Coordinates of N, CA and C in Angstrom, one line a residue:
M1 N 19.2 5.6 12.2 CA 19.0 7.0 12.6 C 20.0 7.3 13.8
S2 N 20.5 8.6 13.8 CA 21.3 9.0 14.9 C 20.9 10.4 15.2
V3 N 21.1 10.8 16.5 CA 20.8 12.1 17.0 C 22.1 12.7 17.6
R4 N 22.4 13.9 17.3 CA 23.6 14.5 17.8 C 23.3 16.0 18.2
E5 N 24.2 16.5 19.0 CA 24.2 17.9 19.3 C 25.5 18.6 18.9
D6 N 25.4 19.6 18.1 CA 26.6 20.3 17.6 C 26.7 21.6 18.3
R7 N 28.0 21.9 18.7 CA 28.3 23.2 19.2 C 28.5 24.1 18.0
I8 N 27.8 25.2 18.0 CA 27.8 26.1 16.8 C 28.2 27.5 17.2
L9 N 28.7 28.3 16.2 CA 29.0 29.7 16.4 C 28.0 30.4 15.5
R10 N 27.2 31.2 16.2 CA 26.1 32.0 15.5 C 26.7 33.2 14.7
A11 N 25.9 33.7 13.8 CA 26.4 34.9 13.0 C 26.8 36.1 13.9
D12 N 26.2 36.2 15.1 CA 26.6 37.3 16.0 C 27.8 37.0 16.9
G13 N 28.4 35.8 16.7 CA 29.6 35.4 17.4 C 29.3 34.7 18.7
S14 N 28.0 34.5 19.1 CA 27.7 33.8 20.3 C 27.7 32.3 20.0
L15 N 28.0 31.5 21.1 CA 28.0 30.1 21.0 C 26.6 29.5 21.2
G16 N 26.3 28.4 20.5 CA 25.0 27.7 20.7 C 25.2 26.2 20.6
L17 N 24.1 25.6 20.8 CA 24.0 24.1 20.7 C 22.8 23.8 19.7
Y18 N 23.1 22.9 18.8 CA 22.0 22.6 17.8 C 21.8 21.1 17.7
G19 N 20.6 20.7 17.9 CA 20.3 19.2 17.9 C 19.9 18.9 16.5
V20 N 20.4 17.7 16.0 CA 20.2 17.3 14.6 C 19.9 15.8 14.7
A21 N 18.8 15.4 14.0 CA 18.5 14.0 13.8 C 18.9 13.6 12.3
D22 N 19.8 12.7 12.2 CA 20.3 12.3 10.9 C 19.6 11.0 10.5
K23 N 19.0 10.9 9.4 CA 18.3 9.8 8.9 C 18.4 9.7 7.4
A24 N 18.4 8.5 6.9 CA 18.6 8.3 5.5 C 17.4 8.8 4.7
D25 N 17.6 9.3 3.5 CA 16.5 9.8 2.7 C 15.6 8.7 2.3
F26 N 14.4 9.1 1.9 CA 13.4 8.1 1.4 C 12.8 8.5 0.1
A27 N 12.0 7.7 -0.5 CA 11.3 8.0 -1.7 C 9.8 7.9 -1.5
L28 N 9.1 8.8 -2.1 CA 7.6 8.7 -2.1 C 7.2 8.7 -3.5
I29 N 6.1 7.9 -3.7 CA 5.6 7.7 -5.1 C 4.1 7.9 -5.1
I30 N 3.7 8.8 -6.1 CA 2.3 9.1 -6.3 C 1.7 8.1 -7.4
P31 N 1.0 7.1 -7.0 CA 0.4 6.3 -8.0 C -0.9 6.9 -8.6
L32 N -0.6 7.6 -9.8 CA -1.7 8.3 -10.5 C -2.4 7.4 -11.4
D33 N -3.7 7.2 -11.2 CA -4.4 6.3 -12.1 C -5.7 6.9 -12.5
G34 N -5.8 7.4 -13.7 CA -7.0 8.1 -14.2 C -7.1 9.5 -13.4
E35 N -8.3 9.7 -12.8 CA -8.6 10.9 -12.1 C -8.4 10.8 -10.6
G36 N -7.5 9.8 -10.2 CA -7.3 9.6 -8.8 C -6.0 9.0 -8.5
F37 N -5.9 8.5 -7.2 CA -4.6 8.0 -6.7 C -4.9 6.7 -5.9
W38 N -3.8 5.9 -5.9 CA -3.8 4.8 -5.0 C -3.1 5.2 -3.7
L39 N -3.7 5.0 -2.6 CA -3.2 5.4 -1.3 C -3.0 4.2 -0.4
V40 N -2.2 4.3 0.6 CA -2.0 3.2 1.6 C -2.4 3.8 2.9
E41 N -2.9 2.9 3.8 CA -3.2 3.3 5.1 C -2.5 2.3 6.1
Q42 N -1.9 2.9 7.1 CA -1.2 2.1 8.1 C -1.1 2.8 9.4
Y43 N -0.8 2.0 10.4 CA -0.6 2.5 11.8 C 0.8 3.1 11.9
R44 N 0.9 4.3 12.3 CA 2.2 5.0 12.6 C 2.4 5.1 14.1
Y45 N 3.3 4.4 14.6 CA 3.6 4.3 16.0 C 3.9 5.6 16.6
A46 N 4.7 6.4 16.0 CA 5.1 7.7 16.6 C 3.9 8.6 17.0
V47 N 2.8 8.5 16.2 CA 1.7 9.4 16.4 C 0.5 8.6 17.0
Q48 N 0.7 7.3 17.1 CA -0.3 6.4 17.7 C -1.7 6.4 17.0
R49 N -1.6 6.4 15.6 CA -2.8 6.4 14.8 C -2.6 5.8 13.4
R50 N -3.7 5.5 12.8 CA -3.7 5.1 11.4 C -4.0 6.3 10.5
A51 N -3.4 6.4 9.4 CA -3.7 7.5 8.4 C -3.4 7.0 7.0
W52 N -3.9 7.7 6.0 CA -3.7 7.5 4.6 C -2.5 8.3 4.1
E53 N -1.8 7.7 3.2 CA -0.6 8.4 2.6 C -0.3 7.8 1.3
F54 N 0.6 8.4 0.5 CA 1.2 7.8 -0.7 C 2.2 6.8 -0.2
P55 N 2.4 5.8 -1.0 CA 3.5 4.8 -0.7 C 4.9 5.5 -0.6
Q56 N 5.6 5.1 0.4 CA 6.9 5.7 0.7 C 7.7 4.8 1.5
G57 N 9.0 5.0 1.5 CA 9.9 4.3 2.4 C 11.4 4.4 2.0
S58 N 12.2 3.8 2.8 CA 13.7 3.8 2.5 C 14.2 2.4 2.5
W59 N 15.4 2.3 2.0 CA 16.0 1.0 1.9 C 16.3 0.4 3.3
N60 N 16.1 -0.9 3.4 CA 16.5 -1.6 4.6 C 18.0 -1.6 4.7
A61 N 18.6 -2.0 5.8 CA 20.0 -2.0 6.0 C 20.7 -2.8 5.0
D62 N 20.1 -3.9 4.5 CA 20.7 -4.8 3.5 C 20.3 -4.5 2.1
G63 N 19.5 -3.4 1.9 CA 19.1 -3.0 0.5 C 19.9 -1.8 0.0
G64 N 19.6 -1.5 -1.2 CA 20.3 -0.3 -1.8 C 20.0 -0.1 -3.2
G65 N 20.1 1.1 -3.7 CA 19.9 1.4 -5.1 C 19.6 2.8 -5.3
S66 N 19.2 3.2 -6.5 CA 18.9 4.6 -6.8 C 17.6 5.0 -6.2
P67 N 17.3 6.3 -6.0 CA 16.0 6.8 -5.5 C 14.9 6.3 -6.4
V68 N 15.0 6.3 -7.7 CA 13.9 5.9 -8.6 C 13.7 4.3 -8.4
E69 N 14.7 3.6 -8.2 CA 14.6 2.2 -7.9 C 13.8 1.9 -6.6
L70 N 14.2 2.8 -5.6 CA 13.5 2.7 -4.3 C 12.0 3.0 -4.5
A71 N 11.7 4.1 -5.2 CA 10.3 4.4 -5.4 C 9.5 3.3 -6.1
A72 N 10.1 2.7 -7.1 CA 9.4 1.5 -7.8 C 9.3 0.4 -6.8
A73 N 10.3 0.1 -5.9 CA 10.2 -1.0 -5.0 C 9.1 -0.7 -3.9
E74 N 9.0 0.5 -3.5 CA 8.0 0.8 -2.5 C 6.6 0.7 -3.1
L75 N 6.4 1.1 -4.3 CA 5.1 1.0 -5.0 C 4.7 -0.5 -5.1
R76 N 5.7 -1.3 -5.6 CA 5.5 -2.8 -5.7 C 5.2 -3.4 -4.4
E77 N 6.0 -3.1 -3.3 CA 5.9 -3.7 -2.0 C 4.6 -3.3 -1.4
E78 N 4.2 -2.1 -1.4 CA 3.0 -1.6 -0.6 C 1.7 -1.8 -1.4
T79 N 1.7 -1.8 -2.7 CA 0.4 -1.9 -3.4 C 0.4 -3.0 -4.4
G80 N 1.6 -3.6 -4.7 CA 1.7 -4.7 -5.7 C 1.7 -4.2 -7.1
M81 N 1.8 -2.9 -7.3 CA 1.7 -2.3 -8.7 C 3.1 -2.1 -9.3
E82 N 3.1 -2.2 -10.6 CA 4.2 -1.9 -11.4 C 3.8 -0.7 -12.3
A83 N 4.7 0.2 -12.7 CA 4.4 1.3 -13.5 C 5.1 1.3 -14.8
D84 N 4.4 1.8 -15.9 CA 5.1 1.9 -17.2 C 6.0 3.1 -17.1
D85 N 5.6 4.2 -16.4 CA 6.4 5.4 -16.3 C 6.5 5.9 -14.9
I86 N 7.7 6.3 -14.5 CA 8.0 6.9 -13.2 C 8.8 8.2 -13.5
T87 N 8.2 9.3 -13.1 CA 8.7 10.6 -13.3 C 9.1 11.3 -12.0
H88 N 10.3 11.9 -12.0 CA 10.7 12.6 -10.8 C 10.1 14.0 -10.7
L89 N 9.5 14.4 -9.6 CA 8.9 15.7 -9.4 C 9.7 16.6 -8.6
G90 N 10.6 16.1 -7.8 CA 11.4 17.0 -7.0 C 12.0 16.3 -5.7
H91 N 12.8 17.1 -5.0 CA 13.4 16.6 -3.8 C 13.1 17.6 -2.7
L92 N 12.5 17.1 -1.6 CA 12.1 18.0 -0.5 C 12.7 17.5 0.8
F93 N 12.6 18.4 1.9 CA 13.0 18.0 3.2 C 11.7 18.2 4.1
G94 N 11.5 17.2 4.9 CA 10.2 17.3 5.8 C 10.4 18.1 7.0
A95 N 11.5 18.2 7.6 CA 11.7 18.9 8.8 C 13.2 19.4 8.9
Y96 N 13.6 20.2 7.9 CA 15.0 20.6 7.9 C 15.5 21.5 9.0
G97 N 14.6 21.9 9.9 CA 15.0 22.7 11.0 C 15.8 21.9 12.0
F98 N 15.6 20.5 12.0 CA 16.3 19.7 13.0 C 16.6 18.3 12.4
C99 N 16.2 18.0 11.2 CA 16.4 16.6 10.6 C 17.1 16.7 9.2
S100 N 18.1 15.9 9.0 CA 18.8 16.0 7.6 C 18.0 15.2 6.6
Q101 N 17.0 14.4 7.0 CA 16.3 13.5 6.0 C 15.6 14.3 4.9
G102 N 15.8 13.9 3.7 CA 15.1 14.4 2.6 C 14.3 13.3 1.9
F103 N 13.5 13.7 0.9 CA 12.8 12.7 0.1 C 12.6 13.1 -1.3
D104 N 12.7 12.1 -2.2 CA 12.5 12.3 -3.6 C 11.0 11.9 -3.9
V105 N 10.3 12.8 -4.7 CA 8.9 12.6 -5.0 C 8.8 12.2 -6.5
Y106 N 8.1 11.1 -6.7 CA 7.9 10.6 -8.1 C 6.4 10.4 -8.3
V107 N 6.0 10.5 -9.6 CA 4.6 10.1 -10.0 C 4.7 8.9 -10.9
A108 N 3.9 7.9 -10.6 CA 3.9 6.7 -11.4 C 2.6 6.7 -12.2
T109 N 2.7 6.3 -13.5 CA 1.5 6.2 -14.4 C 1.7 4.9 -15.2
G110 N 0.6 4.5 -15.8 CA 0.5 3.3 -16.6 C 0.7 2.1 -15.6
L111 N -0.2 2.1 -14.6 CA -0.1 1.1 -13.5 C -0.7 -0.2 -13.8
H112 N 0.0 -1.3 -13.4 CA -0.5 -2.6 -13.5 C -0.6 -3.3 -12.2
V113 N -1.8 -3.8 -11.9 CA -2.1 -4.4 -10.6 C -1.4 -5.7 -10.3
G114 N -0.9 -5.9 -9.1 CA -0.3 -7.1 -8.7 C -0.6 -7.4 -7.2
S115 N 0.2 -8.2 -6.6 CA 0.0 -8.5 -5.2 C 1.1 -7.8 -4.4
P116 N 0.7 -7.1 -3.3 CA 1.7 -6.5 -2.4 C 2.6 -7.5 -1.8
D117 N 3.8 -7.1 -1.4 CA 4.8 -7.9 -0.8 C 5.3 -7.1 0.4
R118 N 4.5 -6.9 1.4 CA 4.7 -6.0 2.5 C 5.7 -6.6 3.5
E119 N 6.4 -5.7 4.2 CA 7.3 -6.0 5.3 C 6.5 -6.4 6.5
A120 N 7.1 -7.0 7.5 CA 6.4 -7.5 8.7 C 5.7 -6.3 9.3
S121 N 6.3 -5.1 9.3 CA 5.7 -3.9 10.0 C 4.6 -3.4 9.2
E122 N 4.3 -3.9 8.0 CA 3.2 -3.3 7.1 C 2.1 -4.3 6.9
Q123 N 2.0 -5.4 7.7 CA 1.1 -6.4 7.5 C -0.4 -5.9 7.7
D124 N -0.6 -4.9 8.4 CA -1.9 -4.3 8.6 C -2.3 -3.2 7.6
M125 N -1.4 -3.0 6.7 CA -1.5 -1.9 5.7 C -2.7 -2.3 4.7
Q126 N -3.4 -1.3 4.3 CA -4.5 -1.4 3.3 C -4.1 -0.4 2.2
H127 N -4.7 -0.7 1.0 CA -4.5 0.3 -0.1 C -5.8 0.3 -0.8
R128 N -6.1 1.5 -1.4 CA -7.3 1.7 -2.2 C -7.2 2.9 -3.1
W129 N -8.0 2.9 -4.1 CA -8.0 4.0 -5.1 C -9.0 5.0 -4.6
V130 N -8.6 6.3 -4.7 CA -9.5 7.4 -4.4 C -9.5 8.4 -5.5
A131 N -10.7 9.0 -5.8 CA -10.7 10.1 -6.8 C -10.1 11.3 -6.2
E132 N -9.5 12.2 -7.0 CA -8.8 13.3 -6.5 C -9.7 14.2 -5.6
P133 N -11.0 14.5 -6.0 CA -11.8 15.3 -5.0 C -11.9 14.7 -3.6
E134 N -12.0 13.3 -3.6 CA -12.1 12.6 -2.3 C -10.8 12.8 -1.6
F135 N -9.6 12.7 -2.3 CA -8.3 12.8 -1.7 C -8.2 14.2 -1.0
V136 N -8.6 15.2 -1.7 CA -8.6 16.6 -1.1 C -9.4 16.7 0.1
E137 N -10.6 16.1 0.1 CA -11.5 16.1 1.2 C -10.9 15.3 2.4
M138 N -10.1 14.2 2.1 CA -9.5 13.4 3.1 C -8.4 14.3 3.8
I139 N -7.7 15.1 3.1 CA -6.8 16.1 3.7 C -7.5 17.0 4.6
R140 N -8.6 17.6 4.1 CA -9.4 18.5 4.9 C -9.9 17.9 6.2
E141 N -10.3 16.6 6.2 CA -10.9 15.9 7.3 C -9.8 15.4 8.3
G142 N -8.6 15.4 7.9 CA -7.5 14.9 8.8 C -7.3 13.4 8.6
L143 N -7.8 12.8 7.5 CA -7.5 11.4 7.3 C -6.2 11.2 6.6
V144 N -5.7 12.3 5.9 CA -4.3 12.3 5.3 C -3.6 13.4 6.1
V145 N -2.7 13.0 7.0 CA -2.0 14.0 7.8 C -0.4 13.9 7.6
D146 N 0.0 13.1 6.7 CA 1.4 12.9 6.4 C 1.9 14.1 5.6
A147 N 2.8 14.9 6.2 CA 3.3 16.2 5.5 C 3.9 15.8 4.2
A148 N 4.6 14.7 4.1 CA 5.3 14.4 2.8 C 4.3 14.1 1.7
T149 N 3.2 13.5 2.1 CA 2.1 13.2 1.1 C 1.5 14.5 0.6
V150 N 1.2 15.4 1.5 CA 0.5 16.7 1.2 C 1.5 17.5 0.3
A151 N 2.8 17.5 0.7 CA 3.8 18.3 -0.1 C 4.0 17.7 -1.5
A152 N 4.0 16.4 -1.5 CA 4.1 15.7 -2.8 C 2.9 16.1 -3.8
Y153 N 1.7 16.1 -3.2 CA 0.5 16.5 -3.9 C 0.7 17.9 -4.5
G154 N 1.3 18.8 -3.7 CA 1.6 20.2 -4.1 C 2.5 20.2 -5.3
L155 N 3.6 19.4 -5.2 CA 4.5 19.3 -6.4 C 3.8 18.8 -7.6
L156 N 2.9 17.8 -7.5 CA 2.1 17.3 -8.6 C 1.3 18.4 -9.2
L157 N 0.6 19.2 -8.4 CA -0.2 20.3 -8.9 C 0.6 21.3 -9.7
L158 N 1.9 21.5 -9.3 CA 2.8 22.5 -9.9 C 3.4 22.0 -11.3
R159 N 3.3 20.7 -11.5 CA 4.0 20.2 -12.7 C 3.3 20.6 -14.0

C-alpha cells in the first residue's frame, strides 16, 4: 500500500491537493449453500473488533493470478471449501473518494467441505453457515459491518 498527495487543477481553475491511498485489488467470494451462506469471523485491527464477513483477500507479495483464481484461493484458505461453480457478479470500489482499491465479487455454489489453510494473521478466524434471514439480521445488529460484504450481498440480490 502507498499513500500519496497529488497537486490537482480543479474544474474552476483553482489548485488543490488530493490524498490517495493506492492498494491492490482484492476478491470477495459469497459461499452460497442452499438457503444461506458460509461466513468468516475475524479480528480486524484497524477497527479493533471482531466481525463476520464473506471470505475475501488479495494476493501476497509472492502470489499472483486472475481475480477468479484469487476468489477460489480465498474460499479454500479461509473455509477449506472448493466450489463446482464460481460466477462473477461485478467489480466495485469500497472507498473511491480516496482509495484506488477495487474488488471483484463472486458467488460460489456446489460447495465441498475441506480443511481451512489460514495465514498466520487468520489463525483466530472462525467460519460457520448462516441462513439468509439470520445473515440479514446480523447486518441489522451490527455483527456484519464490512461494507464489501454488504455491497456484495446487494449484487447477489440484483442477479
